[in-house]
Coordinates of C-alpha atoms and ligand atoms in Angstrom, one line a residue:
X7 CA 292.7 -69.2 110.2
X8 CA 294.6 -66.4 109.6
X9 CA 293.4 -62.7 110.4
X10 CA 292.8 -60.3 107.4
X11 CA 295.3 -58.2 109.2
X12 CA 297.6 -60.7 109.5
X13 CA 297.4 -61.8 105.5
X14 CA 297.8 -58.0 104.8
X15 CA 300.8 -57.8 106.9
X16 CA 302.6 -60.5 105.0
X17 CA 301.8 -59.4 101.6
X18 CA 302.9 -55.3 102.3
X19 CA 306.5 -57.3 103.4
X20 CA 306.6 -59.4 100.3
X21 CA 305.5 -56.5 98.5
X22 CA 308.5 -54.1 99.9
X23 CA 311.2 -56.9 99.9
X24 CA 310.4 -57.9 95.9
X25 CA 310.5 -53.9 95.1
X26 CA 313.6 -53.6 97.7
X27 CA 311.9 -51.2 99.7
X28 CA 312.2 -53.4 102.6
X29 CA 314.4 -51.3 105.2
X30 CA 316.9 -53.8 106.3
X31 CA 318.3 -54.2 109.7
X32 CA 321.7 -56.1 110.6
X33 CA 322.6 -56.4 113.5
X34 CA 326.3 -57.5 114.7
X35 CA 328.5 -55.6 112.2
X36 CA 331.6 -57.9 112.1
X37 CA 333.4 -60.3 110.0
X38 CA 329.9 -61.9 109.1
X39 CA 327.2 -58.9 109.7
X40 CA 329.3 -56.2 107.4
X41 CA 329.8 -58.4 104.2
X42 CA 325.7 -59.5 104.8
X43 CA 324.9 -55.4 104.7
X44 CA 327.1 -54.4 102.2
X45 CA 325.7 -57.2 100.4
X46 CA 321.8 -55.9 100.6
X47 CA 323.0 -52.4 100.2
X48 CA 324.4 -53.4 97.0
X49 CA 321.4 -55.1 95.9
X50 CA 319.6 -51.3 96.0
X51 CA 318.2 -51.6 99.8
X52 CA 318.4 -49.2 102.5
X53 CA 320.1 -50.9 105.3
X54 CA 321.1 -49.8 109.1
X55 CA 323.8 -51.7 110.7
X56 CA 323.3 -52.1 114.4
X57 CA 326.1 -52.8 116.6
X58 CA 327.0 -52.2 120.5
X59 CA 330.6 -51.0 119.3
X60 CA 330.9 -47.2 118.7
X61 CA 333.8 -47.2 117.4
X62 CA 332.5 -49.7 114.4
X63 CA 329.5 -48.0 113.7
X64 CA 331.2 -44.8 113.5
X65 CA 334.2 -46.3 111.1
X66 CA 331.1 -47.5 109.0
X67 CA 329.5 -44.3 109.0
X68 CA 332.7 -42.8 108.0
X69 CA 333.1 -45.8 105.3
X70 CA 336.0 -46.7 106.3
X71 CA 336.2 -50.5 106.7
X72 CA 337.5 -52.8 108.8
X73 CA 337.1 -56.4 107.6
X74 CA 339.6 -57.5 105.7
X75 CA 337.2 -59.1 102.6
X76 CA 335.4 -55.0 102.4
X77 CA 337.4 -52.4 100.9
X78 CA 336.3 -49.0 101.9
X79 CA 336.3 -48.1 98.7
X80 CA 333.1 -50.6 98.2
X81 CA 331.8 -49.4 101.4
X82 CA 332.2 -45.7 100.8
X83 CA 330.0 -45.4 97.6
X84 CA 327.4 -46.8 100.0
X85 CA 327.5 -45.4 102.7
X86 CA 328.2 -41.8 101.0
X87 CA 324.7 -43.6 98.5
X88 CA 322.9 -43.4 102.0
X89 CA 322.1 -47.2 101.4
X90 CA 324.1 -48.1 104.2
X91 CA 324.2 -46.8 107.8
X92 CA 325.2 -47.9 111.3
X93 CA 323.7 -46.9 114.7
X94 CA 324.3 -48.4 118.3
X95 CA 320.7 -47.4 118.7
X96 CA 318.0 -49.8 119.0
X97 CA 315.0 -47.8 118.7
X98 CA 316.1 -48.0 115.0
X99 CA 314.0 -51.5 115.0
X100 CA 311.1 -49.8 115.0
X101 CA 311.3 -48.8 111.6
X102 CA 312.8 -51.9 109.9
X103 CA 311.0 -54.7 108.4
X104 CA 314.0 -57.5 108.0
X105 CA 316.6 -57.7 110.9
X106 CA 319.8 -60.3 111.1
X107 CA 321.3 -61.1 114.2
X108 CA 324.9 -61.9 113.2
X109 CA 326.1 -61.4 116.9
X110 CA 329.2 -63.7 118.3
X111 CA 328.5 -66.8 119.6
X112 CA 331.9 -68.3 121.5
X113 CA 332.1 -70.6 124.2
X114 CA 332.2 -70.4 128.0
X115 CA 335.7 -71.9 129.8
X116 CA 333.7 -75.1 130.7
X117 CA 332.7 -75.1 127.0
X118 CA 329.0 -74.5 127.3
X119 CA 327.5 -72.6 124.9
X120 CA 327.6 -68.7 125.8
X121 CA 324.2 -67.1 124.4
X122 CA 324.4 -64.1 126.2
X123 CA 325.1 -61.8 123.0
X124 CA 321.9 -63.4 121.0
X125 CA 320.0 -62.8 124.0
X126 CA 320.7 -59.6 124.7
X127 CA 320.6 -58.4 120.9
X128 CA 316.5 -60.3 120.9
X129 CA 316.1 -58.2 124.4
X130 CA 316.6 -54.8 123.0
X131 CA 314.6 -56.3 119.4
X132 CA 311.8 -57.2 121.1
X133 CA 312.0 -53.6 122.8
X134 CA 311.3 -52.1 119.3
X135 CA 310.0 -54.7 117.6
X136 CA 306.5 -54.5 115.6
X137 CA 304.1 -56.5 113.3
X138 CA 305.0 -57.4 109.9
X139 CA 308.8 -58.3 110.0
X140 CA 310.9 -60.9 109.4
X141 CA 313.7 -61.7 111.8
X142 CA 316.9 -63.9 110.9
X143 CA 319.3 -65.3 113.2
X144 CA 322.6 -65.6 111.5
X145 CA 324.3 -66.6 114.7
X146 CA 326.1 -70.5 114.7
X147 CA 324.1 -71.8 117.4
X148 CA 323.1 -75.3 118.8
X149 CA 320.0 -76.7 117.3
X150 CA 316.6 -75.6 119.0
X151 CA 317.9 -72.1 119.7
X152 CA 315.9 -69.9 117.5
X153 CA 312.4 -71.8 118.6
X154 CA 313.7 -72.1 122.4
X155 CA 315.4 -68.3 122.9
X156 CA 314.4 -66.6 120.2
X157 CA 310.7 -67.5 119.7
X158 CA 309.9 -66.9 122.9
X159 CA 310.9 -63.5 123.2
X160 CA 309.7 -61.9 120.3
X161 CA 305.8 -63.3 121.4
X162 CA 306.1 -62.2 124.6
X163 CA 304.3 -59.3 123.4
X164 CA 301.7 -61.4 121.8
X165 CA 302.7 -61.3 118.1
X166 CA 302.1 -64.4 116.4
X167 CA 304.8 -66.4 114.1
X168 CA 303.8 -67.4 110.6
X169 CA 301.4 -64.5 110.7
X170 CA 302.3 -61.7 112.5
X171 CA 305.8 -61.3 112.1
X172 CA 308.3 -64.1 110.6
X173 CA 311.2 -65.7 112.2
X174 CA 314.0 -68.1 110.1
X175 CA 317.4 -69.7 111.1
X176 CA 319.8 -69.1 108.9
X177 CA 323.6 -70.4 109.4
X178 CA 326.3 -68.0 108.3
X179 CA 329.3 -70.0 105.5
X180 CA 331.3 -67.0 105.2
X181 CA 334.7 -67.9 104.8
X182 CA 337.1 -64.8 105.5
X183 CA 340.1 -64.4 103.1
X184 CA 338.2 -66.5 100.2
X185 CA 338.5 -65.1 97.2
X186 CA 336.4 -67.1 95.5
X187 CA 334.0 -67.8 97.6
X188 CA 332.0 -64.6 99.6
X189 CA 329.0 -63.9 101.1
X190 CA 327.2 -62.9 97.4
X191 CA 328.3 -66.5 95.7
X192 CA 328.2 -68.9 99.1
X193 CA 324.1 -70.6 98.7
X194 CA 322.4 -69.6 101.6
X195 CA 320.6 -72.6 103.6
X196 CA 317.3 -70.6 105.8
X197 CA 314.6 -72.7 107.6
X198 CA 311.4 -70.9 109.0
X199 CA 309.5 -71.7 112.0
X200 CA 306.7 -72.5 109.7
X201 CA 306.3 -72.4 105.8
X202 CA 305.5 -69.0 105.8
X203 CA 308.3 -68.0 107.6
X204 CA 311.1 -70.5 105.1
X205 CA 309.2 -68.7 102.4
X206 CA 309.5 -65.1 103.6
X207 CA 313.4 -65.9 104.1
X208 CA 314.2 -67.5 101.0
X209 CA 312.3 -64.5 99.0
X210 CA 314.5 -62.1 101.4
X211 CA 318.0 -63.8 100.4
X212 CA 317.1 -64.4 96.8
X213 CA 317.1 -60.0 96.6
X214 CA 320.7 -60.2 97.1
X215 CA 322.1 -63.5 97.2
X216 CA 322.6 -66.0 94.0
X217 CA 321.5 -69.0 95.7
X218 CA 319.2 -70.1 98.4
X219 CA 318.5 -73.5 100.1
X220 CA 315.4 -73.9 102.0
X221 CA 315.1 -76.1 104.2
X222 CA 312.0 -78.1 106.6
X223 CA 312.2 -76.3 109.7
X224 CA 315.1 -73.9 111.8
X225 CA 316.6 -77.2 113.5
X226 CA 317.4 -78.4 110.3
X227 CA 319.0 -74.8 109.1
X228 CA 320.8 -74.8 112.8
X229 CA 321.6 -78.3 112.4
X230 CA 323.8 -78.3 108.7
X231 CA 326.0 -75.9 110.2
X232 CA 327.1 -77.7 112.8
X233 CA 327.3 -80.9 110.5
X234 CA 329.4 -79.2 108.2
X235 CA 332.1 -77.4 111.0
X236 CA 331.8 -80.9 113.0
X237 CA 332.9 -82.9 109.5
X238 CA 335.5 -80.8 109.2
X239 CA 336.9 -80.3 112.5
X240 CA 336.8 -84.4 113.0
X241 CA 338.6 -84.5 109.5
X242 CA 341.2 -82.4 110.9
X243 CA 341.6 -84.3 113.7
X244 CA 341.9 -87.4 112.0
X245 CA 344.7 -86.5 109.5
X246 CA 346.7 -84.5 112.8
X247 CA 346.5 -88.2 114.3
X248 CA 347.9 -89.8 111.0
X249 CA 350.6 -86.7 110.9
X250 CA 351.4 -88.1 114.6
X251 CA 351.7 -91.5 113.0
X252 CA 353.6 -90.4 110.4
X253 CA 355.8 -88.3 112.6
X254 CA 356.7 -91.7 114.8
X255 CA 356.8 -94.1 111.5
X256 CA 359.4 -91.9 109.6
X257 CA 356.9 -91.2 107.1
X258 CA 356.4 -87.6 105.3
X259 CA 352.4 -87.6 105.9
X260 CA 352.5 -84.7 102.8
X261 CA 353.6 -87.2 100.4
X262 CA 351.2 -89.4 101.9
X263 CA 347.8 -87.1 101.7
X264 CA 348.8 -85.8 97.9
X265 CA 349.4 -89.4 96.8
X266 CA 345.9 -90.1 98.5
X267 CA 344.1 -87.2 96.7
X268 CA 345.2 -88.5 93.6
X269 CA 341.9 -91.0 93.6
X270 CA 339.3 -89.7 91.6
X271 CA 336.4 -90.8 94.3
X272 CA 336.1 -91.2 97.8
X273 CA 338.5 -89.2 99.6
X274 CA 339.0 -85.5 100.4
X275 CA 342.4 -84.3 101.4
X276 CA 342.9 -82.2 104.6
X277 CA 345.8 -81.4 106.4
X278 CA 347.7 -81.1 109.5
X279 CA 348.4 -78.0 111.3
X280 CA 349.7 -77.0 114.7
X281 CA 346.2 -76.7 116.0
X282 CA 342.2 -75.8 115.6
X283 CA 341.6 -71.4 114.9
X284 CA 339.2 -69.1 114.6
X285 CA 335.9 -68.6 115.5
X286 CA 334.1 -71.8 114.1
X287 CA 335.9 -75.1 114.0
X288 CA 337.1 -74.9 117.4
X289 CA 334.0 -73.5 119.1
X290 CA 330.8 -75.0 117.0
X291 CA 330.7 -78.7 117.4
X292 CA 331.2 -77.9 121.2
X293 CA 327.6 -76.3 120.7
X294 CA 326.1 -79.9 119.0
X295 CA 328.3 -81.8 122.1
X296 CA 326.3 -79.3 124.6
X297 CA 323.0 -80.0 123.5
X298 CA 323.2 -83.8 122.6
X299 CA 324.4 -84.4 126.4
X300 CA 321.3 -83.2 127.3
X301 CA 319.3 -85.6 124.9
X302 CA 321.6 -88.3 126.4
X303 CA 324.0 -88.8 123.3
X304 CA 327.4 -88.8 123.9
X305 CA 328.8 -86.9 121.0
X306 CA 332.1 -89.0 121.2
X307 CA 333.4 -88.3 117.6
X308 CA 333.9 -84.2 118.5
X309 CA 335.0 -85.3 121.8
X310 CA 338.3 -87.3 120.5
X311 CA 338.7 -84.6 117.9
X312 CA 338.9 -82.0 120.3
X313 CA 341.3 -83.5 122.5
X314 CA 344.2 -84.7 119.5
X315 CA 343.4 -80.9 118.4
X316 CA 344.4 -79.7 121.2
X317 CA 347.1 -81.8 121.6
X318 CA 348.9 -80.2 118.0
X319 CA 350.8 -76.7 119.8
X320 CA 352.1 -79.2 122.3
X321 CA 353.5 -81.4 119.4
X322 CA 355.0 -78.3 117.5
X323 CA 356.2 -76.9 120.8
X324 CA 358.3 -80.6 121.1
X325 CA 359.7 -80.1 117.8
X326 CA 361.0 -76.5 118.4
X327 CA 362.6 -78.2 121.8
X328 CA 364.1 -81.1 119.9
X329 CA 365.2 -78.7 117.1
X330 CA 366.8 -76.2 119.3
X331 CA 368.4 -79.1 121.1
X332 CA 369.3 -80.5 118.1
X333 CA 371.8 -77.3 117.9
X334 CA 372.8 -77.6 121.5
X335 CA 370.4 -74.8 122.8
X336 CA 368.3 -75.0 125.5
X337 CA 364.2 -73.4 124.9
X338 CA 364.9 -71.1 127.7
X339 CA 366.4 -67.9 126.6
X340 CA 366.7 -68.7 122.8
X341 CA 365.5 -65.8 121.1
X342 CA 361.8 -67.8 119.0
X343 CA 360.7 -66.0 116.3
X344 CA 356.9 -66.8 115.0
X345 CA 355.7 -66.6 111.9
X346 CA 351.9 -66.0 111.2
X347 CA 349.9 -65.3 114.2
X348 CA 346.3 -65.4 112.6
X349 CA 344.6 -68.5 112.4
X350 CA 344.4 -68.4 108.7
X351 CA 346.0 -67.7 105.8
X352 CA 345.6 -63.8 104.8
X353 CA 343.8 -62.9 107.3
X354 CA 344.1 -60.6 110.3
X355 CA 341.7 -63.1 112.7
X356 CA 343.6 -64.1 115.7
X357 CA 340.9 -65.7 118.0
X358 CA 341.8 -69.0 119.2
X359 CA 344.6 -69.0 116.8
X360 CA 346.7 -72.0 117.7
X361 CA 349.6 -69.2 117.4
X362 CA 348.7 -68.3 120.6
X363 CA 348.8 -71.6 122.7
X364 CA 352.1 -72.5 121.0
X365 CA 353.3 -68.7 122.1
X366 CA 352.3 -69.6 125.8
X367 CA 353.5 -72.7 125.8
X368 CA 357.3 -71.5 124.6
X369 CA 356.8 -68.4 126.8
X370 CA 356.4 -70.6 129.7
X371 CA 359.5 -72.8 129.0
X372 CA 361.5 -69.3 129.0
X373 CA 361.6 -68.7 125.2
X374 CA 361.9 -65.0 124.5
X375 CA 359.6 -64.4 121.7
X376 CA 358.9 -62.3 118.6
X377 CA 356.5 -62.5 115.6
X378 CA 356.0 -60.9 112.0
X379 CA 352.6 -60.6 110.6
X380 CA 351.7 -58.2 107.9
X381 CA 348.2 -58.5 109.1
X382 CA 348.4 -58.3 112.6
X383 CA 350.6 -55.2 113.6
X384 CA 350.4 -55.5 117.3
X385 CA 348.7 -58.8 119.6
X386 CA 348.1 -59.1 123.3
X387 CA 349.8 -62.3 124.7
X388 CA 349.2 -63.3 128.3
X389 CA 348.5 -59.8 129.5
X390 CA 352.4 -58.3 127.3
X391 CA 351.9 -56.2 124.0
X392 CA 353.8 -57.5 121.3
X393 CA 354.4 -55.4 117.9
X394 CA 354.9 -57.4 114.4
X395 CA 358.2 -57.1 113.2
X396 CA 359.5 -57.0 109.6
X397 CA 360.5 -60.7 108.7
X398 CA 364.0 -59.8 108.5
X399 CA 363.7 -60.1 112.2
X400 CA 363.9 -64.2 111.7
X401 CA 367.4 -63.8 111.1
X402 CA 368.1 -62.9 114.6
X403 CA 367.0 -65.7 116.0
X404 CA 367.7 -68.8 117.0
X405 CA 364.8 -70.6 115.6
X406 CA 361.8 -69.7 113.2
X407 CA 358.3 -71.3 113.8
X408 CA 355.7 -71.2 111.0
X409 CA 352.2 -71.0 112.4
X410 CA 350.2 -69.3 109.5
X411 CA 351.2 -69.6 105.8
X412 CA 350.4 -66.1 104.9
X413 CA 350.7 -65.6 101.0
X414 CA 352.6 -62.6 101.6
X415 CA 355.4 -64.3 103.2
X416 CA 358.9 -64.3 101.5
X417 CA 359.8 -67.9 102.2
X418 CA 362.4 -68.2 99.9
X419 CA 364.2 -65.9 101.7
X420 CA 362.9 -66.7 105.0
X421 CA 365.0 -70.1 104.2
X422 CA 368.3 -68.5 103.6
X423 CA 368.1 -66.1 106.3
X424 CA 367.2 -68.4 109.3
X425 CA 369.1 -70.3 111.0
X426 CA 366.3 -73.4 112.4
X427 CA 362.6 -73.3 111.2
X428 CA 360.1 -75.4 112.5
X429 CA 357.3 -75.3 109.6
X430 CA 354.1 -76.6 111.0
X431 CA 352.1 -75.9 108.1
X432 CA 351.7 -77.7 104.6
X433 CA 352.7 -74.9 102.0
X434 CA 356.2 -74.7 102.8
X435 CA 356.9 -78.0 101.9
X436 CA 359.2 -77.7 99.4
X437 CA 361.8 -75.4 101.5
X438 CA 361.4 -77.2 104.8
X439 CA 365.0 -76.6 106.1
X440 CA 365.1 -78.0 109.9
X441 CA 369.0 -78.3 110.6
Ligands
NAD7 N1 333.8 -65.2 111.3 C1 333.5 -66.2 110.6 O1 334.2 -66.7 109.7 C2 332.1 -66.9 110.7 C3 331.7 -67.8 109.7 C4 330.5 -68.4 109.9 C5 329.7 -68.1 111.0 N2 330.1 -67.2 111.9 C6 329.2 -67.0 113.1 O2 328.6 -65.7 112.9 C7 328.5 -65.1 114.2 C8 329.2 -63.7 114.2 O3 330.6 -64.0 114.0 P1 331.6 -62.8 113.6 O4 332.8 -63.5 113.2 O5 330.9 -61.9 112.6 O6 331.8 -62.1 115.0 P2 332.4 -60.7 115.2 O7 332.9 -60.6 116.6 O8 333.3 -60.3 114.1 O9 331.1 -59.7 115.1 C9 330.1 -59.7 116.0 C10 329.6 -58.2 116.2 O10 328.5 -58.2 117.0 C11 328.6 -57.1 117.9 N3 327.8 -57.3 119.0 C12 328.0 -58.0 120.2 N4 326.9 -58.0 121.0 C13 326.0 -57.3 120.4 C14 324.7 -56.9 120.7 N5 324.1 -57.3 121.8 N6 324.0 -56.2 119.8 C15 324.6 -55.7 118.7 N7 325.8 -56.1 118.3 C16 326.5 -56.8 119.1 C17 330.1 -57.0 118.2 O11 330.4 -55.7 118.6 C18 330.7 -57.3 116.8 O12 330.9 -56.2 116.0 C19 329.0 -66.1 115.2 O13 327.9 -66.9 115.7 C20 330.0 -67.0 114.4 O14 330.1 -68.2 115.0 C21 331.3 -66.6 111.8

């Protein structure tokens, strides 16, 4: 049975969240936490950004954005509104009554999940942390986390879930550089730790959001994340295997895959690259792996498609050998000019960018490298600074690698003005000049 107080304490948060009253908290203000705030800020809530980063709350107090899919002048107006605020102070939990926890998740070096972020954003919640709020972690995780880590901390004090204070999962689909598709327009899956909480989430998201998907429980919400990064990374890996077929056969697998997405049902194209990016396909199926090991399932699918991943810089690396040899030049000391260093198209993102293996693995073979990418002006590779260069560069070199297919990029007269390009993406393929 629920206490009076309890009943009381969920109604005054349904209350405030319907009239958007409800102080919002995010915490985490990066690629997935600043779009989320803007987002609720827009939607006539105050919100208060929380991150550990001075130097991003204070470019948000100044509205002055950083994320590529927020223009400052949509933050400004908000921020300048008062609707939107950032702090690296925690006490500010105190005095919210919804907080997101959009705080990086990545992976150790032995590929075990690293939830040292999560856990120390619930420690200093939990700190602040009073009856009558709801609390959403945003986070890609493995399933069980927010019941396992979460849970547990914010009842230590001996608030009760469900009734107390409310507690969802909610898995974060932002795709950066989307036009078409951002955080406002992307339905929003949220499972509660009971049906109060699923409830209290899906009223939250519905202030702001155009579509919400509730689901059963958090394992569920935790759970269609990782089934839709898994599906794709495996379909990645699948069609880099065929390209490897392909490559052997003397077949072009472009010509292949478009003929193939020509059938109405049944099949989905995707494409080859030189390699897995970014902060999700590479990283979250390696959370599902973790966690069914210790259920006793092998999770051999993400296994196999991690490994002929990984296997696509040393593949592109080959052809820029056999290109370059091709011409009678040796890898070491030809002058390699890259590309696209960003993981993505249009973006300025360059963690695990498979830019960066295929840079390391030339670097070690004695290639002297350069880059252009209007995104990324300068990069750190293997402890050296290197500064973008204007693509007019690729002409002094003596062989162009495309990583990223960057929309900005002038390929037409990247073509006439390089001498040997290795083109490891799709886009390009009606220029492809190799010889
Ligand atoms: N980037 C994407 O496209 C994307 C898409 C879907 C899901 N996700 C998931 O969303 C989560 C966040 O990813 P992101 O790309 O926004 O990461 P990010 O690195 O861009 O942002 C995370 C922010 O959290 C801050 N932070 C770190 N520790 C903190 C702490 N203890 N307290 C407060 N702030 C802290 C960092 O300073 C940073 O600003 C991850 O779990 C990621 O897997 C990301």
């Amino acid at each position: 049975m629920k206490t009076t107080q309890a009943v009381a304490a969920a109604q005054a948060l349904e209350t405030k969240i319907k009239a958007r009253t409800a102080r919002v908290g995010i915490v985490g203000l990066g690629y997935v936490g600043l779009p989320l705030a803007v987002e609720f800020a827009k939607a006539g809530f105050n919100v208060t950004g929380i991150d550990v980063s001075g130097e991003k709350t204070s470019r948000v107090n100044k509205g002055d954005s950083y994320i590529g899919d927020i223009a400052s002048s949509t933050l400004g107006p908000l921020v300048d509104a008062g609707k939107l605020r950032a702090t690296t102070d925690f006490s500010v939990v105190a005095d919210l009554d919804t907080i997101n926890i959009c705080v990086p998740t990545p992976l150790r070096k032995t590929k075990d999940p690293d939830m040292s972020f999560i856990v120390s954003s619930c420690q200093e919640i939990t700190k602040h942390f009073r009856p009558g709020s709801l609390v959403i972690l945003e986070s890609t995780t493995y399933p069980g986390t927010t019941d396992e880590v979460v849970l547990p901390m914010l009842t230590s004090n001996g608030l009760k879930v469900g009734e107390d204070f409310f507690l969802c999962f909610s898995p974060e689909r932002v795709d950066p550089g989307n036009p078409r598709y951002q955080t406002s327009n992307i339905p929003k899956v949220v499972g509660g730790v009971t049906p109060a909480c699923t409830e209290m989430g899906r009223l939250f998201y519905s202030q702001a959001l155009q579509t919400v998907v509730p689901v059963a429980s958090t394992q569920v919400a935790e759970m269609v994340k990782l089934l839709e990064n898994t599906f794709r990374m495996i379909n990645i890996g699948l069609v880099n295997e065929i390209a490897l077929m392909c490559d052997r056969m003397g077949i072009n697998v472009w010509e292949v895959i478009d003929a193939a997405a020509t059938k109405p049902f049944g099949f989905m194209p995707f494409y080859p690259g030189p390699g897995l990016g970014g902060h999700c396909i590479p990283i979250d199926p390696f959370y599902l792996s973790w966690k069914t090991k210790q259920a006793g399932i092998e999770a051999r699918f993400i296994e196999l498609a991690g490994y002929i991943n990984g296997q696509m810089p040393h593949f592109v690396v080959d052809k820029v050998q056999n290109t370059l040899n091709d011409a009678g030049k040796p890898v070491k000391g030809s002058r390699i000019h890259i590309m696209g260093v960003a993981y993505k198209r249009d973006i300025d993102d360059i963690r695990e960018s498979p830019a960066l293996d295929v840079m390391l693995l030339l670097k070690k073979r004695g290639a002297v490298l350069s880059y252009s990418d209007p995104h990324v002006p300068h990069m750190d590779l293997d402890g050296h600074s290197l500064e973008s260069l204007p693509e007019t560069a690729a002409a002094e070199a003596d062989c162009v690698v495309i990583i990223t297919d960057h929309t900005a990029f002038d390929y037409a007269a990247l073509a006439q003005r390089a001498p040997l390009i290795v083109d490891s993406r799709n886009a390009l393929k009606g220029i492809r000049k190799t010889t």
